[in-house]
N, CA, C and O atoms as a Tinker XYZ file with bonds, in Angstrom:
   472  protein
     1  N      6.052000    2.457000   16.265000    73     2
     2  CA     7.099000    1.675000   15.627000    64     1     3
     3  C      8.009000    2.605000   14.852000    63     2     4     5
     4  O      7.528000    3.498000   14.155000    81     3
     5  N      9.294000    2.418000   14.957000    73     3     6
     6  CA    10.234000    3.238000   14.219000    64     5     7
     7  C     10.040000    2.983000   12.733000    63     6     8     9
     8  O      9.608000    1.904000   12.327000    81     7
     9  N     10.362000    3.984000   11.929000    73     7    10
    10  CA    10.174000    3.869000   10.492000    64     9    11
    11  C      8.825000    4.396000   10.068000    63    10    12    13
    12  O      8.539000    4.517000    8.876000    81    11
    13  N      7.999000    4.710000   11.042000    73    11    14
    14  CA     6.693000    5.270000   10.768000    64    13    15
    15  C      6.846000    6.755000   10.513000    63    14    16    17
    16  O      7.752000    7.388000   11.055000    81    15
    17  N      5.985000    7.310000    9.706000    73    15    18
    18  CA     6.004000    8.749000    9.458000    64    17    19
    19  C      5.340000    9.452000   10.630000    63    18    20    21
    20  O      4.226000    9.103000   11.020000    81    19
    21  N      6.022000   10.441000   11.191000    73    19    22
    22  CA     5.494000   11.181000   12.332000    64    21    23
    23  C      5.252000   12.618000   11.924000    63    22    24    25
    24  O      6.143000   13.266000   11.374000    81    23
    25  N      4.084000   13.115000   12.180000    73    23    26
    26  CA     3.783000   14.516000   11.969000    64    25    27
    27  C      2.817000   14.930000   13.062000    63    26    28    29
    28  O      1.851000   14.220000   13.339000    81    27
    29  N      3.068000   16.070000   13.683000    73    27    30
    30  CA     2.179000   16.588000   14.703000    64    29    31
    31  C      1.604000   17.882000   14.209000    63    30    32    33
    32  O      2.345000   18.814000   13.897000    81    31
    33  N      0.304000   17.957000   14.134000    73    31    34
    34  CA    -0.367000   19.158000   13.678000    64    33    35
    35  C     -0.527000   20.093000   14.858000    63    34    36    37
    36  O     -0.875000   19.662000   15.957000    81    35
    37  N     -0.272000   21.378000   14.635000    73    35    38
    38  CA    -0.355000   22.372000   15.701000    64    37    39
    39  C     -1.741000   22.492000   16.290000    63    38    40    41
    40  O     -2.738000   22.132000   15.664000    81    39
    41  N     -1.786000   23.010000   17.517000    73    39    42
    42  CA    -3.031000   23.259000   18.203000    64    41    43
    43  C     -3.033000   24.704000   18.663000    63    42    44    45
    44  O     -2.067000   25.429000   18.427000    81    43
    45  N     -4.079000   25.122000   19.300000    73    43    46
    46  CA    -4.162000   26.497000   19.776000    64    45    47
    47  C     -3.032000   26.798000   20.745000    63    46    48    49
    48  O     -2.707000   25.962000   21.588000    81    47
    49  N     -2.425000   27.981000   20.643000    73    47    50
    50  CA    -1.350000   28.322000   21.569000    64    49    51
    51  C     -1.846000   28.401000   23.005000    63    50    52    53
    52  O     -2.994000   28.765000   23.260000    81    51
    53  N     -0.973000   28.057000   23.930000    73    51    54
    54  CA    -1.349000   28.078000   25.337000    64    53    55
    55  C     -1.102000   29.433000   25.973000    63    54    56    57
    56  O     -1.501000   29.666000   27.114000    81    55
    57  N     -0.445000   30.333000   25.243000    73    55    58
    58  CA    -0.100000   31.619000   25.814000    64    57    59
    59  C      1.203000   31.575000   26.575000    63    58    60    61
    60  O      1.623000   32.584000   27.143000    81    59
    61  N      1.846000   30.435000   26.598000    73    59    62
    62  CA     3.091000   30.281000   27.315000    64    61    63
    63  C      4.231000   30.751000   26.428000    63    62    64    65
    64  O      4.356000   30.305000   25.288000    81    63
    65  N      5.046000   31.631000   26.931000    73    63    66
    66  CA     6.165000   32.148000   26.159000    64    65    67
    67  C      7.478000   31.573000   26.622000    63    66    68    69
    68  O      7.526000   30.805000   27.583000    81    67
    69  N      8.544000   31.943000   25.942000    73    67    70
    70  CA     9.861000   31.419000   26.262000    64    69    71
    71  C     10.252000   31.749000   27.700000    63    70    72    73
    72  O     10.979000   30.979000   28.329000    81    71
    73  N      9.785000   32.875000   28.229000    73    71    74
    74  CA    10.158000   33.258000   29.585000    64    73    75
    75  C      9.478000   32.383000   30.628000    63    74    76    77
    76  O      9.845000   32.437000   31.802000    81    75
    77  N      8.494000   31.577000   30.232000    73    75    78
    78  CA     7.793000   30.713000   31.168000    64    77    79
    79  C      8.523000   29.394000   31.411000    63    78    80    81
    80  O      8.053000   28.566000   32.191000    81    79
    81  N      9.658000   29.187000   30.758000    73    79    82
    82  CA    10.402000   27.942000   30.887000    64    81    83
    83  C     11.802000   28.230000   31.377000    63    82    84    85
    84  O     12.369000   29.283000   31.085000    81    83
    85  N     12.352000   27.301000   32.117000    73    83    86
    86  CA    13.739000   27.407000   32.534000    64    85    87
    87  C     14.590000   26.668000   31.513000    63    86    88    89
    88  O     14.490000   25.449000   31.378000    81    87
    89  N     15.428000   27.408000   30.795000    73    87    90
    90  CA    16.235000   26.812000   29.740000    64    89    91
    91  C     17.688000   26.693000   30.121000    63    90    92    93
    92  O     18.524000   26.399000   29.267000    81    91
    93  N     18.011000   26.912000   31.370000    73    91    94
    94  CA    19.412000   26.953000   31.732000    64    93    95
    95  C     19.982000   25.567000   31.945000    63    94    96    97
    96  O     20.731000   25.561000   32.922000    81    95
    97  N     19.890000   24.576000   31.445000    73    95    98
    98  CA    20.442000   23.272000   31.764000    64    97    99
    99  C     21.957000   23.227000   31.595000    63    98   100   101
   100  O     22.512000   22.173000   31.286000    81    99
   101  N     22.630000   24.356000   31.793000    73    99   102
   102  CA    24.063000   24.386000   31.623000    64   101   103
   103  C     24.475000   24.363000   30.164000    63   102   104   105
   104  O     25.653000   24.195000   29.848000    81   103
   105  N     23.526000   24.528000   29.292000    73   103   106
   106  CA    23.793000   24.453000   27.858000    64   105   107
   107  C     24.295000   25.785000   27.334000    63   106   108   109
   108  O     23.798000   26.846000   27.712000    81   107
   109  N     25.278000   25.713000   26.466000    73   107   110
   110  CA    25.699000   26.910000   25.753000    64   109   111
   111  C     24.616000   27.225000   24.734000    63   110   112   113
   112  O     23.999000   26.301000   24.202000    81   111
   113  N     24.362000   28.495000   24.443000    73   111   114
   114  CA    23.329000   28.799000   23.455000    64   113   115
   115  C     23.710000   28.252000   22.085000    63   114   116   117
   116  O     24.872000   28.315000   21.683000    81   115
   117  N     22.725000   27.716000   21.373000    73   115   118
   118  CA    22.987000   27.189000   20.042000    64   117   119
   119  C     23.049000   28.306000   19.016000    63   118   120   121
   120  O     23.545000   28.116000   17.905000    81   119
   121  N     22.549000   29.457000   19.391000    73   119   122
   122  CA    22.575000   30.613000   18.509000    64   121   123
   123  C     22.444000   31.855000   19.365000    63   122   124   125
   124  O     21.906000   31.791000   20.471000    81   123
   125  N     22.925000   32.982000   18.874000    73   123   126
   126  CA    22.826000   34.205000   19.664000    64   125   127
   127  C     21.861000   35.208000   19.060000    63   126   128   129
   128  O     21.773000   36.342000   19.531000    81   127
   129  N     21.146000   34.812000   18.037000    73   127   130
   130  CA    20.172000   35.701000   17.424000    64   129   131
   131  C     18.989000   34.899000   16.910000    63   130   132   133
   132  O     18.998000   33.668000   16.935000    81   131
   133  N     17.983000   35.604000   16.449000    73   131   134
   134  CA    16.803000   34.956000   15.887000    64   133   135
   135  C     17.035000   34.749000   14.398000    63   134   136   137
   136  O     17.412000   35.676000   13.681000    81   135
   137  N     16.808000   33.538000   13.948000    73   135   138
   138  CA    16.957000   33.201000   12.528000    64   137   139
   139  C     15.657000   33.540000   11.812000    63   138   140   141
   140  O     14.615000   32.942000   12.082000    81   139
   141  N     15.723000   34.498000   10.902000    73   139   142
   142  CA    14.552000   34.857000   10.098000    64   141   143
   143  C     14.650000   34.132000    8.762000    63   142   144   145
   144  O     14.403000   34.703000    7.699000    81   143
   145  N     15.012000   32.874000    8.848000    73   143   146
   146  CA    15.093000   31.978000    7.700000    64   145   147
   147  C     15.038000   30.553000    8.248000    63   146   148   149
   148  O     15.109000   30.348000    9.459000    81   147
   149  N     14.915000   29.600000    7.381000    73   147   150
   150  CA    14.942000   28.215000    7.825000    64   149   151
   151  C     16.390000   27.792000    7.990000    63   150   152   153
   152  O     17.257000   28.208000    7.221000    81   151
   153  N     16.652000   26.962000    8.999000    73   151   154
   154  CA    18.021000   26.591000    9.321000    64   153   155
   155  C     18.058000   25.245000   10.023000    63   154   156   157
   156  O     17.015000   24.673000   10.342000    81   155
   157  N     19.253000   24.747000   10.261000    73   155   158
   158  CA    19.449000   23.479000   10.961000    64   157   159
   159  C     20.356000   23.701000   12.158000    63   158   160   161
   160  O     21.275000   24.518000   12.116000    81   159
   161  N     20.084000   22.959000   13.229000    73   159   162
   162  CA    20.939000   23.017000   14.410000    64   161   163
   163  C     21.549000   21.630000   14.620000    63   162   164   165
   164  O     20.848000   20.619000   14.590000    81   163
   165  N     22.858000   21.603000   14.832000    73   163   166
   166  CA    23.594000   20.362000   15.010000    64   165   167
   167  C     23.619000   19.982000   16.483000    63   166   168   169
   168  O     24.333000   20.592000   17.280000    81   167
   169  N     22.840000   18.974000   16.835000    73   167   170
   170  CA    22.797000   18.461000   18.200000    64   169   171
   171  C     23.451000   17.079000   18.249000    63   170   172   173
   172  O     23.048000   16.208000   19.020000    81   171
   173  N     24.472000   16.905000   17.402000    73   171   174
   174  CA    25.209000   15.642000   17.314000    64   173   175
   175  C     26.661000   15.774000   17.776000    63   174   176   177
   176  O     27.462000   14.861000   17.574000    81   175
   177  N     26.994000   16.879000   18.380000    73   175   178
   178  CA    28.373000   17.096000   18.823000    64   177   179
   179  C     28.707000   16.175000   19.996000    63   178   180   181
   180  O     27.802000   15.636000   20.632000    81   179
   181  N     29.990000   15.990000   20.288000    73   179   182
   182  CA    30.369000   15.122000   21.414000    64   181   183
   183  C     29.672000   15.493000   22.725000    63   182   184   185
   184  O     29.337000   14.607000   23.512000    81   183
   185  N     29.451000   16.775000   22.969000    73   183   186
   186  CA    28.800000   17.186000   24.224000    64   185   187
   187  C     27.347000   16.714000   24.309000    63   186   188   189
   188  O     26.775000   16.667000   25.399000    81   187
   189  N     26.743000   16.361000   23.161000    73   187   190
   190  CA    25.351000   15.899000   23.146000    64   189   191
   191  C     25.224000   14.392000   23.353000    63   190   192   193
   192  O     24.176000   13.902000   23.772000    81   191
   193  N     26.288000   13.670000   23.059000    73   191   194
   194  CA    26.222000   12.209000   23.062000    64   193   195
   195  C     25.792000   11.627000   24.400000    63   194   196   197
   196  O     25.035000   10.657000   24.429000    81   195
   197  N     26.252000   12.189000   25.495000    73   195   198
   198  CA    25.938000   11.624000   26.807000    64   197   199
   199  C     24.951000   12.473000   27.610000    63   198   200   201
   200  O     24.759000   12.239000   28.803000    81   199
   201  N     24.330000   13.452000   26.963000    73   199   202
   202  CA    23.478000   14.384000   27.713000    64   201   203
   203  C     22.163000   14.642000   26.978000    63   202   204   205
   204  O     22.028000   15.619000   26.242000    81   203
   205  N     21.211000   13.756000   27.190000    73   203   206
   206  CA    19.900000   13.869000   26.532000    64   205   207
   207  C     19.185000   15.159000   26.940000    63   206   208   209
   208  O     18.529000   15.788000   26.110000    81   207
   209  N     19.305000   15.559000   28.211000    73   207   210
   210  CA    18.663000   16.804000   28.660000    64   209   211
   211  C     19.207000   18.003000   27.888000    63   210   212   213
   212  O     18.461000   18.923000   27.552000    81   211
   213  N     20.487000   17.989000   27.614000    73   211   214
   214  CA    21.103000   19.076000   26.848000    64   213   215
   215  C     20.531000   19.112000   25.431000    63   214   216   217
   216  O     20.249000   20.188000   24.903000    81   215
   217  N     20.360000   17.944000   24.817000    73   215   218
   218  CA    19.789000   17.878000   23.466000    64   217   219
   219  C     18.407000   18.520000   23.460000    63   218   220   221
   220  O     18.108000   19.343000   22.595000    81   219
   221  N     17.570000   18.149000   24.416000    73   219   222
   222  CA    16.213000   18.698000   24.488000    64   221   223
   223  C     16.260000   20.203000   24.753000    63   222   224   225
   224  O     15.552000   20.968000   24.099000    81   223
   225  N     17.092000   20.632000   25.708000    73   223   226
   226  CA    17.186000   22.062000   26.041000    64   225   227
   227  C     17.657000   22.880000   24.839000    63   226   228   229
   228  O     17.117000   23.954000   24.573000    81   227
   229  N     18.646000   22.387000   24.119000    73   227   230
   230  CA    19.157000   23.132000   22.975000    64   229   231
   231  C     18.186000   23.070000   21.793000    63   230   232   233
   232  O     18.141000   24.003000   20.991000    81   231
   233  N     17.418000   22.003000   21.671000    73   231   234
   234  CA    16.380000   21.939000   20.635000    64   233   235
   235  C     15.322000   23.010000   20.899000    63   234   236   237
   236  O     14.895000   23.707000   19.979000    81   235
   237  N     14.908000   23.136000   22.142000    73   235   238
   238  CA    13.911000   24.148000   22.515000    64   237   239
   239  C     14.482000   25.548000   22.302000    63   238   240   241
   240  O     13.783000   26.441000   21.824000    81   239
   241  N     15.744000   25.735000   22.656000    73   239   242
   242  CA    16.404000   27.024000   22.432000    64   241   243
   243  C     16.417000   27.366000   20.936000    63   242   244   245
   244  O     16.188000   28.515000   20.560000    81   243
   245  N     16.681000   26.381000   20.098000    73   243   246
   246  CA    16.693000   26.612000   18.646000    64   245   247
   247  C     15.311000   27.029000   18.147000    63   246   248   249
   248  O     15.200000   27.914000   17.299000    81   247
   249  N     14.273000   26.406000   18.661000    73   247   250
   250  CA    12.902000   26.777000   18.277000    64   249   251
   251  C     12.632000   28.214000   18.697000    63   250   252   253
   252  O     12.065000   28.996000   17.934000    81   251
   253  N     13.040000   28.560000   19.916000    73   251   254
   254  CA    12.834000   29.923000   20.418000    64   253   255
   255  C     13.595000   30.962000   19.596000    63   254   256   257
   256  O     13.233000   32.139000   19.603000    81   255
   257  N     14.638000   30.544000   18.893000    73   255   258
   258  CA    15.448000   31.458000   18.085000    64   257   259
   259  C     15.149000   31.340000   16.594000    63   258   260   261
   260  O     15.984000   31.678000   15.754000    81   259
   261  N     13.951000   30.858000   16.277000    73   259   262
   262  CA    13.506000   30.761000   14.891000    64   261   263
   263  C     12.275000   31.645000   14.729000    63   262   264   265
   264  O     11.287000   31.487000   15.446000    81   263
   265  N     12.343000   32.570000   13.787000    73   263   266
   266  CA    11.232000   33.504000   13.570000    64   265   267
   267  C     10.019000   32.755000   13.018000    63   266   268   269
   268  O     10.168000   31.803000   12.252000    81   267
   269  N      8.825000   33.186000   13.407000    73   267   270
   270  CA     7.604000   32.580000   12.878000    64   269   271
   271  C      7.604000   32.582000   11.346000    63   270   272   273
   272  O      8.078000   33.522000   10.707000    81   271
   273  N      7.062000   31.508000   10.782000    73   271   274
   274  CA     7.003000   31.363000    9.331000    64   273   275
   275  C      8.196000   30.606000    8.761000    63   274   276   277
   276  O      8.266000   30.373000    7.554000    81   275
   277  N      9.134000   30.222000    9.623000    73   275   278
   278  CA    10.319000   29.479000    9.208000    64   277   279
   279  C     10.347000   28.134000    9.925000    63   278   280   281
   280  O      9.527000   27.865000   10.802000    81   279
   281  N     11.311000   27.291000    9.535000    73   279   282
   282  CA    11.477000   26.028000   10.244000    64   281   283
   283  C     12.921000   25.845000   10.667000    63   282   284   285
   284  O     13.839000   26.454000   10.116000    81   283
   285  N     13.094000   24.989000   11.662000    73   283   286
   286  CA    14.427000   24.605000   12.112000    64   285   287
   287  C     14.491000   23.082000   12.079000    63   286   288   289
   288  O     13.601000   22.399000   12.585000    81   287
   289  N     15.557000   22.562000   11.475000    73   287   290
   290  CA    15.813000   21.129000   11.478000    64   289   291
   291  C     16.633000   20.805000   12.720000    63   290   292   293
   292  O     17.736000   21.321000   12.897000    81   291
   293  N     16.091000   19.953000   13.575000    73   291   294
   294  CA    16.783000   19.518000   14.779000    64   293   295
   295  C     17.487000   18.210000   14.439000    63   294   296   297
   296  O     16.834000   17.181000   14.267000    81   295
   297  N     18.803000   18.243000   14.341000    73   295   298
   298  CA    19.585000   17.057000   13.990000    64   297   299
   299  C     20.141000   16.497000   15.295000    63   298   300   301
   300  O     21.109000   17.022000   15.845000    81   299
   301  N     19.517000   15.426000   15.784000    73   299   302
   302  CA    19.830000   14.899000   17.106000    64   301   303
   303  C     20.773000   13.703000   17.038000    63   302   304   305
   304  O     20.817000   12.978000   16.044000    81   303
   305  N     21.514000   13.520000   18.103000    73   303   306
   306  CA    22.534000   12.476000   18.195000    64   305   307
   307  C     21.905000   11.086000   18.197000    63   306   308   309
   308  O     20.913000   10.845000   18.885000    81   307
   309  N     22.480000   10.188000   17.432000    73   307   310
   310  CA    21.972000    8.825000   17.350000    64   309   311
   311  C     22.102000    8.043000   18.646000    63   310   312   313
   312  O     21.404000    7.047000   18.831000    81   311
   313  N     22.976000    8.468000   19.544000    73   311   314
   314  CA    23.157000    7.758000   20.817000    64   313   315
   315  C     21.881000    7.723000   21.646000    63   314   316   317
   316  O     21.725000    6.860000   22.510000    81   315
   317  N     20.975000    8.650000   21.393000    73   315   318
   318  CA    19.740000    8.715000   22.175000    64   317   319
   319  C     18.589000    7.953000   21.540000    63   318   320   321
   320  O     17.499000    7.880000   22.108000    81   319
   321  N     18.825000    7.392000   20.376000    73   319   322
   322  CA    17.776000    6.639000   19.703000    64   321   323
   323  C     16.794000    7.550000   18.993000    63   322   324   325
   324  O     17.045000    8.740000   18.806000    81   323
   325  N     15.686000    6.975000   18.608000    73   323   326
   326  CA    14.656000    7.708000   17.864000    64   325   327
   327  C     14.078000    8.825000   18.732000    63   326   328   329
   328  O     13.790000    8.601000   19.908000    81   327
   329  N     13.905000   10.024000   18.172000    73   327   330
   330  CA    13.423000   11.154000   18.978000    64   329   331
   331  C     12.019000   10.979000   19.556000    63   330   332   333
   332  O     11.628000   11.732000   20.449000    81   331
   333  N     11.262000   10.015000   19.074000    73   331   334
   334  CA     9.938000    9.806000   19.665000    64   333   335
   335  C     10.055000    9.378000   21.123000    63   334   336   337
   336  O      9.107000    9.542000   21.891000    81   335
   337  N     11.203000    8.834000   21.512000    73   335   338
   338  CA    11.358000    8.336000   22.874000    64   337   339
   339  C     11.688000    9.422000   23.883000    63   338   340   341
   340  O     11.606000    9.180000   25.087000    81   339
   341  N     12.066000   10.633000   23.421000    73   339   342
   342  CA    12.439000   11.681000   24.383000    64   341   343
   343  C     12.175000   13.102000   23.911000    63   342   344   345
   344  O     12.073000   13.998000   24.749000    81   343
   345  N     12.058000   13.352000   22.616000    73   343   346
   346  CA    11.952000   14.721000   22.125000    64   345   347
   347  C     10.530000   15.142000   21.769000    63   346   348   349
   348  O     10.154000   16.290000   22.006000    81   347
   349  N      9.747000   14.249000   21.213000    73   347   350
   350  CA     8.432000   14.632000   20.699000    64   349   351
   351  C      7.514000   15.199000   21.778000    63   350   352   353
   352  O      6.814000   16.181000   21.530000    81   351
   353  N      7.503000   14.607000   22.960000    73   351   354
   354  CA     6.662000   15.137000   24.045000    64   353   355
   355  C      7.120000   16.540000   24.457000    63   354   356   357
   356  O      6.296000   17.403000   24.760000    81   355
   357  N      8.435000   16.760000   24.467000    73   355   358
   358  CA     8.956000   18.089000   24.813000    64   357   359
   359  C      8.542000   19.116000   23.769000    63   358   360   361
   360  O      8.237000   20.257000   24.115000    81   359
   361  N      8.526000   18.730000   22.497000    73   359   362
   362  CA     8.077000   19.646000   21.444000    64   361   363
   363  C      6.601000   19.974000   21.621000    63   362   364   365
   364  O      6.210000   21.135000   21.500000    81   363
   365  N      5.781000   18.974000   21.906000    73   363   366
   366  CA     4.354000   19.211000   22.135000    64   365   367
   367  C      4.140000   20.170000   23.297000    63   366   368   369
   368  O      3.282000   21.050000   23.229000    81   367
   369  N      4.913000   20.002000   24.359000    73   367   370
   370  CA     4.757000   20.835000   25.548000    64   369   371
   371  C      5.264000   22.254000   25.326000    63   370   372   373
   372  O      4.617000   23.213000   25.746000    81   371
   373  N      6.403000   22.398000   24.676000    73   371   374
   374  CA     7.038000   23.707000   24.540000    64   373   375
   375  C      6.486000   24.545000   23.391000    63   374   376   377
   376  O      6.366000   25.763000   23.517000    81   375
   377  N      6.157000   23.922000   22.301000    73   375   378
   378  CA     5.763000   24.675000   21.098000    64   377   379
   379  C      4.409000   24.193000   20.585000    63   378   380   381
   380  O      4.313000   23.682000   19.469000    81   379
   381  N      3.359000   24.356000   21.398000    73   379   382
   382  CA     2.057000   23.807000   21.007000    64   381   383
   383  C      1.453000   24.441000   19.757000    63   382   384   385
   384  O      0.598000   23.827000   19.117000    81   383
   385  N      1.871000   25.643000   19.394000    73   383   386
   386  CA     1.311000   26.286000   18.204000    64   385   387
   387  C      2.097000   25.932000   16.940000    63   386   388   389
   388  O      1.658000   26.247000   15.834000    81   387
   389  N      3.237000   25.288000   17.092000    73   387   390
   390  CA     4.070000   24.920000   15.955000    64   389   391
   391  C      3.736000   23.500000   15.517000    63   390   392   393
   392  O      3.122000   22.732000   16.257000    81   391
   393  N      4.153000   23.168000   14.303000    73   391   394
   394  CA     3.996000   21.802000   13.821000    64   393   395
   395  C      5.379000   21.207000   13.645000    63   394   396   397
   396  O      6.349000   21.933000   13.429000    81   395
   397  N      5.474000   19.905000   13.735000    73   395   398
   398  CA     6.747000   19.243000   13.538000    64   397   399
   399  C      6.538000   17.941000   12.803000    63   398   400   401
   400  O      5.446000   17.372000   12.795000    81   399
   401  N      7.615000   17.480000   12.183000    73   399   402
   402  CA     7.570000   16.213000   11.476000    64   401   403
   403  C      8.929000   15.535000   11.562000    63   402   404   405
   404  O      9.971000   16.188000   11.509000    81   403
   405  N      8.900000   14.225000   11.694000    73   403   406
   406  CA    10.130000   13.442000   11.643000    64   405   407
   407  C     10.506000   13.331000   10.171000    63   406   408   409
   408  O      9.677000   12.937000    9.351000    81   407
   409  N     11.742000   13.671000    9.828000    73   407   410
   410  CA    12.176000   13.677000    8.433000    64   409   411
   411  C     12.875000   12.374000    8.070000    63   410   412   413
   412  O     12.435000   11.663000    7.167000    81   411
   413  N     13.972000   12.054000    8.776000    73   411   414
   414  CA    14.708000   10.842000    8.428000    64   413   415
   415  C     15.815000   10.567000    9.429000    63   414   416   417
   416  O     16.168000   11.409000   10.254000    81   415
   417  N     16.352000    9.350000    9.327000    73   415   418
   418  CA    17.555000    9.010000   10.063000    64   417   419
   419  C     18.730000    9.225000    9.124000    63   418   420   421
   420  O     18.718000    8.767000    7.981000    81   419
   421  N     19.733000    9.919000    9.610000    73   419   422
   422  CA    20.928000   10.200000    8.811000    64   421   423
   423  C     21.772000    8.942000    8.685000    63   422   424   425
   424  O     21.618000    8.000000    9.463000    81   423
   425  N     22.654000    8.929000    7.714000    73   423   426
   426  CA    23.569000    7.809000    7.537000    64   425   427
   427  C     24.483000    7.604000    8.728000    63   426   428   429
   428  O     24.950000    6.488000    8.959000    81   427
   429  N     24.750000    8.659000    9.493000    73   427   430
   430  CA    25.629000    8.564000   10.659000    64   429   431
   431  C     24.890000    8.044000   11.887000    63   430   432   433
   432  O     25.508000    7.811000   12.926000    81   431
   433  N     23.582000    7.859000   11.782000    73   431   434
   434  CA    22.805000    7.343000   12.908000    64   433   435
   435  C     21.960000    8.380000   13.612000    63   434   436   437
   436  O     21.085000    8.024000   14.401000    81   435
   437  N     22.200000    9.660000   13.347000    73   435   438
   438  CA    21.397000   10.722000   13.939000    64   437   439
   439  C     20.014000   10.798000   13.309000    63   438   440   441
   440  O     19.695000   10.049000   12.386000    81   439
   441  N     19.205000   11.707000   13.818000    73   439   442
   442  CA    17.822000   11.832000   13.347000    64   441   443
   443  C     17.504000   13.296000   13.080000    63   442   444   445
   444  O     18.011000   14.184000   13.765000    81   443
   445  N     16.660000   13.544000   12.078000    73   443   446
   446  CA    16.253000   14.897000   11.731000    64   445   447
   447  C     14.764000   15.054000   11.991000    63   446   448   449
   448  O     13.946000   14.297000   11.469000    81   447
   449  N     14.424000   16.046000   12.803000    73   447   450
   450  CA    13.040000   16.430000   13.059000    64   449   451
   451  C     12.911000   17.887000   12.642000    63   450   452   453
   452  O     13.708000   18.721000   13.071000    81   451
   453  N     11.926000   18.206000   11.816000    73   451   454
   454  CA    11.721000   19.573000   11.335000    64   453   455
   455  C     10.564000   20.211000   12.104000    63   454   456   457
   456  O      9.461000   19.668000   12.153000    81   455
   457  N     10.834000   21.364000   12.700000    73   455   458
   458  CA     9.810000   22.111000   13.441000    64   457   459
   459  C      9.476000   23.376000   12.665000    63   458   460   461
   460  O     10.343000   24.215000   12.421000    81   459
   461  N      8.210000   23.502000   12.281000    73   459   462
   462  CA     7.707000   24.682000   11.579000    64   461   463
   463  C      7.183000   25.651000   12.644000    63   462   464   465
   464  O      6.188000   25.359000   13.308000    81   463
   465  N      7.832000   26.779000   12.807000    73   463   466
   466  CA     7.488000   27.725000   13.854000    64   465   467
   467  C      6.360000   28.626000   13.369000    63   466   468   469
   468  O      6.451000   29.243000   12.308000    81   467
   469  N      5.314000   28.690000   14.152000    73   467   470
   470  CA     4.136000   29.494000   13.816000    64   469   471
   471  C      4.181000   30.822000   14.549000    63   470   472
   472  O      3.275000   31.642000   14.398000    81   471
């Protein structure tokens, strides 16, 4: 049910690295370097509104560009609804050693999910 607090506790890493996934969904990179700090990625731009696959691909790219010990806030477009319907399973699959939590719905209708990179 929406409005519920969501938190996923990390599990043992699978040994799968970023090179084991195809991230080319035609998405422009959300960043060109690794963030050695906590940061937020804006996945609410017009290009995200009609492209759920792009939102997921760029969210995964943002995680891959976050140094261990930091977090990235994934701010997703409200047009796709609550991220439990499309993003949470992708986070579990791509970043099994990281933890994530649903933070809140923004006033504009978007959603914030925080991923703690391990």
